[in-house]
Tab-separated table of C-alpha atoms in Angstrom:
chain	number	residue	atom	x	y	z
A	375	UNK	CA	22.056	12.474	-22.792
A	376	UNK	CA	22.498	8.959	-23.865
A	377	UNK	CA	19.490	6.576	-24.750
A	378	UNK	CA	19.976	4.458	-21.530
A	379	UNK	CA	19.698	7.452	-19.562
A	380	UNK	CA	16.648	8.724	-21.404
A	381	UNK	CA	15.111	5.423	-21.172
A	382	UNK	CA	15.576	4.961	-17.577
A	383	UNK	CA	14.266	8.402	-16.702
A	384	UNK	CA	10.857	7.574	-18.831
A	385	UNK	CA	10.441	4.482	-16.932
A	386	UNK	CA	10.685	6.221	-13.705
A	387	UNK	CA	7.941	8.741	-14.908
A	388	UNK	CA	5.714	6.336	-16.211
A	389	UNK	CA	6.134	3.983	-13.016
A	390	UNK	CA	5.135	7.172	-11.076
A	391	UNK	CA	1.862	7.615	-12.616
A	392	UNK	CA	-1.325	6.700	-10.654
A	393	UNK	CA	0.711	6.111	-7.457
A	394	UNK	CA	-1.196	5.979	-4.101
A	395	UNK	CA	-0.537	7.090	-0.822
A	396	UNK	CA	-1.275	5.894	3.078
A	397	UNK	CA	-2.557	7.856	5.847
A	398	UNK	CA	-4.344	7.518	9.528
A	399	UNK	CA	-7.164	9.262	10.573
A	400	UNK	CA	-5.004	11.829	12.268
A	401	UNK	CA	-3.506	13.071	8.970
A	402	UNK	CA	-6.266	14.712	7.779
A	403	UNK	CA	-4.780	18.415	8.567
A	404	UNK	CA	-1.640	17.192	6.821
A	405	UNK	CA	-3.433	15.910	3.710
A	406	UNK	CA	-5.035	19.285	3.405
A	407	UNK	CA	-1.639	21.018	3.308
A	408	UNK	CA	-0.304	18.532	0.588
A	409	UNK	CA	-3.171	19.028	-1.855
A	410	UNK	CA	-1.104	21.333	-4.062
A	411	UNK	CA	1.042	18.299	-4.754
A	412	UNK	CA	-1.228	15.273	-4.992
A	413	UNK	CA	-3.185	14.733	-8.162
A	414	UNK	CA	-6.739	14.797	-8.085
A	415	UNK	CA	-8.183	11.115	-7.838
A	416	UNK	CA	-5.130	9.830	-6.419
A	417	UNK	CA	-6.123	6.555	-4.431
A	418	UNK	CA	-5.327	7.174	-0.386
A	419	UNK	CA	-5.416	4.335	1.912
A	420	UNK	CA	-6.649	4.899	5.442
A	421	UNK	CA	-5.288	2.884	7.838
A	422	UNK	CA	-7.634	0.923	10.645
A	423	UNK	CA	-5.670	1.463	13.943
A	424	UNK	CA	-6.781	0.106	17.150
A	425	UNK	CA	-6.958	3.417	18.802
A	426	UNK	CA	-9.079	4.975	16.161
A	427	UNK	CA	-12.775	4.660	16.546
A	428	UNK	CA	-15.258	4.567	13.582
A	429	UNK	CA	-16.064	8.340	13.827
A	430	UNK	CA	-12.263	8.941	13.178
A	431	UNK	CA	-12.106	6.606	10.458
A	432	UNK	CA	-15.108	7.575	8.598
A	433	UNK	CA	-14.261	11.391	8.900
A	434	UNK	CA	-10.677	10.741	7.220
A	435	UNK	CA	-12.432	8.943	4.251
A	436	UNK	CA	-15.093	11.881	3.722
A	437	UNK	CA	-12.235	14.323	4.090
A	438	UNK	CA	-10.429	12.307	1.302
A	439	UNK	CA	-13.385	12.262	-1.114
A	440	UNK	CA	-14.166	15.999	-0.196
A	441	UNK	CA	-10.477	16.729	-1.353
A	442	UNK	CA	-10.970	15.067	-4.623
A	443	UNK	CA	-9.177	12.023	-3.855
A	444	UNK	CA	-10.118	8.268	-3.926
A	445	UNK	CA	-10.595	6.863	-0.325
A	446	UNK	CA	-9.510	3.461	0.327
A	447	UNK	CA	-10.541	2.678	4.091
A	448	UNK	CA	-8.714	-0.512	5.575
A	449	UNK	CA	-10.569	-3.107	7.397
A	450	UNK	CA	-8.773	-5.163	9.814
A	451	UNK	CA	-10.422	-8.639	10.186
A	452	UNK	CA	-9.089	-9.633	13.429
A	453	UNK	CA	-10.040	-6.491	15.212
A	454	UNK	CA	-13.564	-6.496	14.337
A	455	UNK	CA	-15.424	-7.973	17.330
A	456	UNK	CA	-18.689	-8.929	15.253
A	457	UNK	CA	-20.461	-9.193	12.103
A	458	UNK	CA	-22.428	-6.246	13.224
A	459	UNK	CA	-19.460	-4.376	13.937
A	460	UNK	CA	-18.263	-5.086	10.285
A	461	UNK	CA	-21.934	-4.196	8.994
A	462	UNK	CA	-21.867	-0.994	10.906
A	463	UNK	CA	-18.503	0.190	9.417
A	464	UNK	CA	-19.494	-0.875	5.889
A	465	UNK	CA	-22.960	1.064	6.204
A	466	UNK	CA	-21.393	4.055	7.353
A	467	UNK	CA	-19.037	3.956	4.495
A	468	UNK	CA	-21.805	3.685	2.401
A	469	UNK	CA	-23.878	6.455	3.697
A	470	UNK	CA	-21.033	8.574	2.910
A	471	UNK	CA	-20.365	7.633	-0.350
A	472	UNK	CA	-17.039	6.185	0.377
A	473	UNK	CA	-17.453	2.419	0.059
A	474	UNK	CA	-16.423	1.684	-3.136
A	475	UNK	CA	-12.907	0.907	-2.625
A	476	UNK	CA	-11.338	-1.000	0.717
A	477	UNK	CA	-8.314	-2.750	1.686
A	478	UNK	CA	-8.586	-5.930	3.779
A	479	UNK	CA	-5.998	-7.148	6.065
A	480	UNK	CA	-5.763	-9.927	8.763
A	481	UNK	CA	-4.298	-7.238	11.259
A	482	UNK	CA	-1.981	-7.108	14.522
A	483	UNK	CA	-4.080	-9.107	17.039
A	484	UNK	CA	-2.471	-12.649	17.099
A	485	UNK	CA	-6.128	-13.825	18.126
A	486	UNK	CA	-9.317	-12.539	16.734
A	487	UNK	CA	-11.491	-10.278	18.775
A	488	UNK	CA	-14.322	-11.723	16.802
A	489	UNK	CA	-15.600	-14.047	14.061
A	490	UNK	CA	-13.216	-13.073	11.385
A	491	UNK	CA	-9.900	-14.773	11.366
A	492	UNK	CA	-8.343	-13.302	8.250
A	493	UNK	CA	-8.901	-11.037	5.268
A	494	UNK	CA	-10.082	-13.835	3.168
A	495	UNK	CA	-13.205	-14.438	5.627
A	496	UNK	CA	-13.973	-10.898	4.970
A	497	UNK	CA	-13.884	-11.470	1.438
A	498	UNK	CA	-15.961	-14.756	1.668
A	499	UNK	CA	-18.686	-13.035	3.774
A	500	UNK	CA	-20.371	-11.621	1.066
A	501	UNK	CA	-20.863	-8.330	3.065
A	502	UNK	CA	-18.534	-6.252	1.060
A	503	UNK	CA	-20.476	-6.110	-2.382
A	504	UNK	CA	-23.746	-6.067	-0.626
A	505	UNK	CA	-22.730	-2.611	1.071
A	506	UNK	CA	-21.404	-1.281	-2.363
A	507	UNK	CA	-17.609	-2.098	-2.405
A	508	UNK	CA	-16.638	-2.838	-5.888
A	509	UNK	CA	-12.542	-2.993	-5.638
A	510	UNK	CA	-10.789	-4.616	-2.997
A	511	UNK	CA	-6.825	-4.479	-2.133
A	512	UNK	CA	-5.088	-7.237	-0.466
A	513	UNK	CA	-1.547	-7.594	0.898
A	514	UNK	CA	1.664	-9.244	-0.578
A	515	UNK	CA	4.879	-10.155	1.236
A	516	UNK	CA	7.818	-9.999	-0.851
A	517	UNK	CA	10.238	-10.226	2.147
A	518	UNK	CA	7.908	-12.836	3.721
A	519	UNK	CA	6.079	-12.414	7.000
A	520	UNK	CA	7.623	-12.600	10.492
A	521	UNK	CA	4.656	-14.922	11.923
A	522	UNK	CA	3.360	-16.671	8.484
A	523	UNK	CA	5.136	-19.401	6.917
A	524	UNK	CA	6.208	-18.931	3.118
A	525	UNK	CA	4.020	-21.689	1.834
A	526	UNK	CA	0.852	-20.543	3.659
A	527	UNK	CA	1.505	-16.893	2.380
A	528	UNK	CA	1.391	-18.217	-1.287
A	529	UNK	CA	-1.887	-20.106	-0.399
A	530	UNK	CA	-3.428	-17.075	0.812
A	531	UNK	CA	-2.326	-15.017	-2.215
A	532	UNK	CA	-4.019	-17.510	-4.208
A	533	UNK	CA	-7.059	-17.947	-2.362
A	534	UNK	CA	-7.703	-14.466	-2.115
A	535	UNK	CA	-7.480	-13.595	-5.590
A	536	UNK	CA	-9.587	-16.542	-6.667
A	537	UNK	CA	-12.203	-15.173	-4.045
A	538	UNK	CA	-12.652	-11.633	-5.445
A	539	UNK	CA	-12.980	-13.125	-8.886
A	540	UNK	CA	-15.730	-15.471	-7.613
A	541	UNK	CA	-17.593	-12.802	-5.786
A	542	UNK	CA	-16.878	-10.481	-8.936
A	543	UNK	CA	-14.625	-8.074	-6.997
A	544	UNK	CA	-11.925	-6.305	-8.821
A	545	UNK	CA	-8.665	-6.034	-6.920
A	546	UNK	CA	-4.979	-5.060	-6.531
A	547	UNK	CA	-1.876	-6.312	-4.333
A	548	UNK	CA	-0.190	-3.959	-2.228
A	549	UNK	CA	2.987	-5.052	-0.793
A	550	UNK	CA	4.917	-4.383	2.495
A	551	UNK	CA	7.469	-1.839	1.738
A	552	UNK	CA	11.170	-2.784	1.099
A	553	UNK	CA	14.604	-1.390	0.421
A	554	UNK	CA	15.828	-3.547	-2.417
A	555	UNK	CA	14.172	-3.799	-5.844
A	556	UNK	CA	15.705	-6.898	-6.902
A	557	UNK	CA	13.912	-9.361	-4.492
A	558	UNK	CA	10.507	-7.739	-4.799
A	559	UNK	CA	10.590	-7.794	-8.611
A	560	UNK	CA	11.444	-11.679	-8.155
A	561	UNK	CA	8.512	-12.017	-5.998
A	562	UNK	CA	6.172	-10.197	-8.546
A	563	UNK	CA	7.521	-12.271	-11.285
A	564	UNK	CA	6.466	-15.428	-9.047
A	565	UNK	CA	3.292	-14.211	-8.266
A	566	UNK	CA	2.489	-14.105	-12.082
A	567	UNK	CA	4.318	-17.357	-12.732
A	568	UNK	CA	1.247	-18.818	-10.447
A	569	UNK	CA	-1.374	-17.428	-12.984
A	570	UNK	CA	-2.194	-14.217	-10.885
A	571	UNK	CA	-2.500	-11.285	-13.053
A	572	UNK	CA	-3.904	-8.911	-10.554
A	573	UNK	CA	-2.245	-5.332	-10.594
A	574	UNK	CA	0.418	-5.220	-7.991
A	575	UNK	CA	1.153	-1.851	-5.811
A	576	UNK	CA	4.893	-2.018	-4.844
A	577	UNK	CA	5.180	-0.764	-1.199
A	578	UNK	CA	7.720	2.214	-1.176
A	579	UNK	CA	9.026	3.923	2.152
A	580	UNK	CA	8.477	7.623	1.502
A	581	UNK	CA	11.081	10.230	2.632
A	582	UNK	CA	11.626	9.810	6.448
A	583	UNK	CA	14.493	9.557	9.253
A	584	UNK	CA	16.651	6.648	8.773
A	585	UNK	CA	16.181	5.958	12.603
A	586	UNK	CA	12.342	6.002	11.999
A	587	UNK	CA	12.694	3.757	8.859
A	588	UNK	CA	14.813	1.347	11.004
A	589	UNK	CA	12.118	1.161	13.509
A	590	UNK	CA	9.206	0.536	10.861
A	591	UNK	CA	11.546	-2.393	8.976
A	592	UNK	CA	12.100	-3.828	12.555
A	593	UNK	CA	8.587	-4.018	13.387
A	594	UNK	CA	7.389	-5.350	10.114
A	595	UNK	CA	10.094	-7.742	9.711
A	596	UNK	CA	11.718	-5.926	6.603
A	597	UNK	CA	15.491	-6.925	6.293
A	598	UNK	CA	17.720	-4.092	6.546
A	599	UNK	CA	21.166	-5.678	6.311
A	600	UNK	CA	24.479	-3.557	5.800
A	601	UNK	CA	24.389	-4.427	2.080
A	602	UNK	CA	20.581	-3.659	1.597
A	603	UNK	CA	20.830	-0.443	3.424
A	604	UNK	CA	23.996	1.033	1.244
A	605	UNK	CA	22.131	-0.253	-1.856
A	606	UNK	CA	19.105	1.991	-0.843
A	607	UNK	CA	21.389	4.883	0.024
A	608	UNK	CA	21.641	4.985	3.836
A	609	UNK	CA	23.838	3.783	6.573
A	610	UNK	CA	22.584	1.456	9.378
A	611	UNK	CA	25.430	2.869	11.717
A	612	UNK	CA	24.502	6.608	11.067
A	613	UNK	CA	20.950	7.190	12.001
A	614	UNK	CA	20.906	10.923	12.154
A	615	UNK	CA	20.220	11.611	8.607
A	616	UNK	CA	17.109	11.231	6.263
A	617	UNK	CA	16.478	8.909	3.516
A	618	UNK	CA	14.487	9.154	0.142
A	619	UNK	CA	13.415	6.031	-2.042
A	620	UNK	CA	15.350	7.586	-5.087
A	621	UNK	CA	17.541	4.660	-5.784
A	622	UNK	CA	14.774	1.920	-4.869
A	623	UNK	CA	12.343	3.270	-7.544
A	624	UNK	CA	15.296	3.760	-10.156
A	625	UNK	CA	15.999	0.380	-9.632
A	626	UNK	CA	12.405	-0.769	-9.847
A	627	UNK	CA	11.914	1.291	-13.158
A	628	UNK	CA	15.206	-0.523	-14.519
A	629	UNK	CA	14.210	-3.900	-13.731
A	630	UNK	CA	10.441	-3.835	-14.796
A	631	UNK	CA	9.446	-5.779	-17.538
A	632	UNK	CA	5.816	-5.580	-18.541
A	633	UNK	CA	5.726	-8.807	-20.179
A	634	UNK	CA	7.389	-10.798	-16.943
A	635	UNK	CA	5.802	-8.408	-14.029
A	636	UNK	CA	2.412	-7.448	-15.515
A	637	UNK	CA	0.719	-4.215	-14.125
A	638	UNK	CA	2.705	-2.808	-11.384
A	639	UNK	CA	2.485	0.747	-9.582
A	640	UNK	CA	3.804	2.283	-6.413
A	641	UNK	CA	2.097	2.641	-2.876
A	642	UNK	CA	3.957	4.999	-0.609
A	643	UNK	CA	4.113	4.183	2.987
A	644	UNK	CA	4.151	7.674	4.378
A	645	UNK	CA	6.491	7.408	7.721
A	646	UNK	CA	7.837	10.865	7.148
A	647	UNK	CA	4.394	12.461	6.980
A	648	UNK	CA	1.901	12.401	3.747
A	649	UNK	CA	3.115	15.788	2.816
A	650	UNK	CA	6.738	14.974	2.597
A	651	UNK	CA	6.028	11.550	0.335
A	652	UNK	CA	3.450	13.659	-1.865
A	653	UNK	CA	6.174	16.371	-2.320
A	654	UNK	CA	9.001	13.725	-2.951
A	655	UNK	CA	6.786	12.453	-5.941
A	656	UNK	CA	5.992	15.508	-7.454
A	657	UNK	CA	9.657	16.764	-7.575
A	658	UNK	CA	11.125	13.617	-8.356
A	659	UNK	CA	8.707	13.048	-11.164
A	660	UNK	CA	9.499	16.221	-12.483
A	661	UNK	CA	13.271	15.963	-12.022
A	662	UNK	CA	12.983	12.650	-14.125
A	663	UNK	CA	10.688	14.265	-16.785
A	664	UNK	CA	13.280	16.605	-17.652
A	665	UNK	CA	15.876	13.872	-18.663
A	666	UNK	CA	13.446	12.284	-20.932
């Protein structure tokens, strides 16, 4: 075993520490099945889907906590119909003891359903900390956003991190998923160059069918050219197989420099199911640990 291979494997193991996962309200049964391969305390984000009501979201947050993990409920700004609806959700989270960590996002609707235009408006409302929120996740877009111009995205991330500091809230940046590590790390370096030292959780697509990955990539505006797909490890002309993020995670670990990139961690989008993603992390980390 050469020193380079040992160092690379060690970097992968380090990068897989304190990873986070994503789930929906309907994933609670699968989460329970995956408990044997998810470390206690793991942060698990709970999406804010338009077809799930308060009861479903709250039940998911409670289940995550009861299983020994850290619930991170999402709040979709443009889906909220009123200040009262936001307060109702936050109050329910506080009553359940699951309000300390949230993730705020603008959300899919092009037109706000209520008074909140974007996630910055949620932070500036002052309601988060009033209801016991202490840590807030915000979004980052290394590959850009199909509906938002680049300069606007940079302004937004600077404004949101500044607002968190003003409101004495800690936070992290969770990025969209991608297939090419190089532009992701370049983007993180650009974040640091703007004086933002907030920890970054890099979005990683968990193992899933290639067709499913392509569908989500198209939906979220993530590039999947032939060269990028080949680098990731799948062919866009053959959609019958499955793909895991082995090459992507190794490339991140190889290119990561704490002095240039600051604190980074991994956030897994569980397109192939939360159990599949959690099992992949456990197996891959064990595999790499044997090489160190």
